[in-house]
Coordinates of C-alpha atoms in Angstrom, one line a residue:
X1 CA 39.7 196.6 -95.7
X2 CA 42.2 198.6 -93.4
X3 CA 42.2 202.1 -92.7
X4 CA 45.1 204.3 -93.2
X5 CA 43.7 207.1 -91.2
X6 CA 40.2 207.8 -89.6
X7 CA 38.6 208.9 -93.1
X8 CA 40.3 206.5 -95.9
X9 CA 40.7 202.8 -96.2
X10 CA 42.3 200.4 -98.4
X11 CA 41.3 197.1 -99.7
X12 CA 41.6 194.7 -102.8
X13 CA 38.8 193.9 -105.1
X14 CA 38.0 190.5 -106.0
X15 CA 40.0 190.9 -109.2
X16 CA 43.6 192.2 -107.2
X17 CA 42.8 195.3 -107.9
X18 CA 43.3 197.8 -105.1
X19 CA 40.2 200.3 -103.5
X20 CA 40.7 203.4 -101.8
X21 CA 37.5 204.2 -100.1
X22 CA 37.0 207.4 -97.8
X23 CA 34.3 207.5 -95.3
X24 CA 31.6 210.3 -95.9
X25 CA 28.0 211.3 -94.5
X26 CA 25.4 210.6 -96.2
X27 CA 21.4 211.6 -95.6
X28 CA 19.3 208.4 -96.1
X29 CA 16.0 208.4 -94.8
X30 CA 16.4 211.7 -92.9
X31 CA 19.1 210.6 -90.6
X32 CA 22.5 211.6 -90.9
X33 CA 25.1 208.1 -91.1
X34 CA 28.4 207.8 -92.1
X35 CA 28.8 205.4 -95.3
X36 CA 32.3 204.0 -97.2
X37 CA 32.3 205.8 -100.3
X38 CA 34.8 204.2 -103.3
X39 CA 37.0 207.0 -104.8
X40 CA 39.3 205.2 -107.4
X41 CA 40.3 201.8 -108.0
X42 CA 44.0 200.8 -108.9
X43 CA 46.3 198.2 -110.3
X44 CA 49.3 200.7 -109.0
X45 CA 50.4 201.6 -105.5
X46 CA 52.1 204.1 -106.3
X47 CA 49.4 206.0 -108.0
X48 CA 46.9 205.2 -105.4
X49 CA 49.2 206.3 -102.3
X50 CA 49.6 209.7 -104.8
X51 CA 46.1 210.2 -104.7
X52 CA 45.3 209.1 -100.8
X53 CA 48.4 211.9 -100.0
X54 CA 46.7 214.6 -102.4
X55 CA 43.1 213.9 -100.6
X56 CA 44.4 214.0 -97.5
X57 CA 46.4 216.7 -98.0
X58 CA 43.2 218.4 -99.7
X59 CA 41.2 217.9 -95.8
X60 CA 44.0 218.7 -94.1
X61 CA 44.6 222.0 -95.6
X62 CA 40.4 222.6 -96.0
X63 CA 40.3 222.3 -92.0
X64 CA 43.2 224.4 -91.6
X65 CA 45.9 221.9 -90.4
X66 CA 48.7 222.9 -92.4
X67 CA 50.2 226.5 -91.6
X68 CA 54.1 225.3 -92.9
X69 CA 56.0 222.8 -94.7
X70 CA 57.1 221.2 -91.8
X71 CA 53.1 219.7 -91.4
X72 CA 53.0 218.8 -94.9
X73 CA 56.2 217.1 -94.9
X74 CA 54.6 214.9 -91.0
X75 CA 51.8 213.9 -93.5
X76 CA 53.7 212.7 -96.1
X77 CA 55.3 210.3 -93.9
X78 CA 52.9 209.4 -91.8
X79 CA 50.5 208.5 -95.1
X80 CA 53.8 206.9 -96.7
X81 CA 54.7 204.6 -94.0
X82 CA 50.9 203.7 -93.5
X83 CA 50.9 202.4 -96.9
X84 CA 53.8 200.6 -97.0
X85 CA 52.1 199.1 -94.0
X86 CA 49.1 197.9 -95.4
X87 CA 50.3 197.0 -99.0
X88 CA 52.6 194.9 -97.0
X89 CA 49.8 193.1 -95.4
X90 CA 47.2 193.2 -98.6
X91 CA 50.2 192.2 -100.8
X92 CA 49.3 188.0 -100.3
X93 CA 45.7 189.0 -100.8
X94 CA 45.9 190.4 -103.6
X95 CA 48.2 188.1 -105.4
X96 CA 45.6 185.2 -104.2
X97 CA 42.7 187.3 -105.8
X98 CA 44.8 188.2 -108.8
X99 CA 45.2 184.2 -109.4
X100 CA 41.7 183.3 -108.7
X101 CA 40.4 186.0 -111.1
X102 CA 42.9 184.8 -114.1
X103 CA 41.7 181.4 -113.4
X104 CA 38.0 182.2 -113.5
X105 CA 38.9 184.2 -116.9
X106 CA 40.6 181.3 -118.2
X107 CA 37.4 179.1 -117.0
X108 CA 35.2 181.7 -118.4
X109 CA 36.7 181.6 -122.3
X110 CA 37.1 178.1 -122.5
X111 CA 33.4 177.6 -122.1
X112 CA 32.1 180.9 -124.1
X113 CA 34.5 179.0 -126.8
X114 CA 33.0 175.3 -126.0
X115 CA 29.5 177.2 -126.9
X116 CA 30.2 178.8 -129.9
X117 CA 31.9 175.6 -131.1
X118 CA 28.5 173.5 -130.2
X119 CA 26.7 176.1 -132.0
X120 CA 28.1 175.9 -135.5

């Protein structure tokens, strides 16, 4: 998991597909803690860095960050640039987990089908 900013992270599941997770507090067993909460999950970069820049966006605007265009257009490039980043750097990851997970599939059918077969 790597963090694109102090509230969101990104990491790849254990099928290559990527999670975009935002930190959020949560009341569990009267105390206040901060827990990773999973807002999508993506086969596409591109639709996950549209989301991360629409949520951010979103809090930036809720706490009163942006006044002009000149902000948004700083957090658009700053969140652009962080995730070519970190798809750089989850990009073998996810290929590996992407493999593994076909394989398993694969691994999966042939023996669902080796079952049916002993059972006719």
């Amino acid at each position: 998991m790597l963090s694109i900013n102090e509230t969101h992270d990104i990491s790849v599941a254990k099928n290559g597909d990527y999670v975009l997770s935002r930190m959020v507090w949560r009341i569990a067993e009267g105390k206040r803690t901060r827990v990773t909460e999973v807002i999508a999950i993506y086969k596409s970069e591109v639709m996950l860095t549209r989301d991360l820049i629409g949520d951010c966006v979103g809090i930036a605007d809720y706490k009163k960050e942006i006044s002009d265009l000149d902000q948004l257009s700083d957090i658009y490039g700053r969140l652009l640039i962080g995730c070519q980043e970190i798809f750089s750097v989850l990009s073998p990851l996810r290929e590996q987990r992407i493999t593994e997970y076909n394989i398993r599939m694969r691994q999966e059918e042939k023996r669902a089908k080796a079952s049916k077969g002993g059972a006719i």
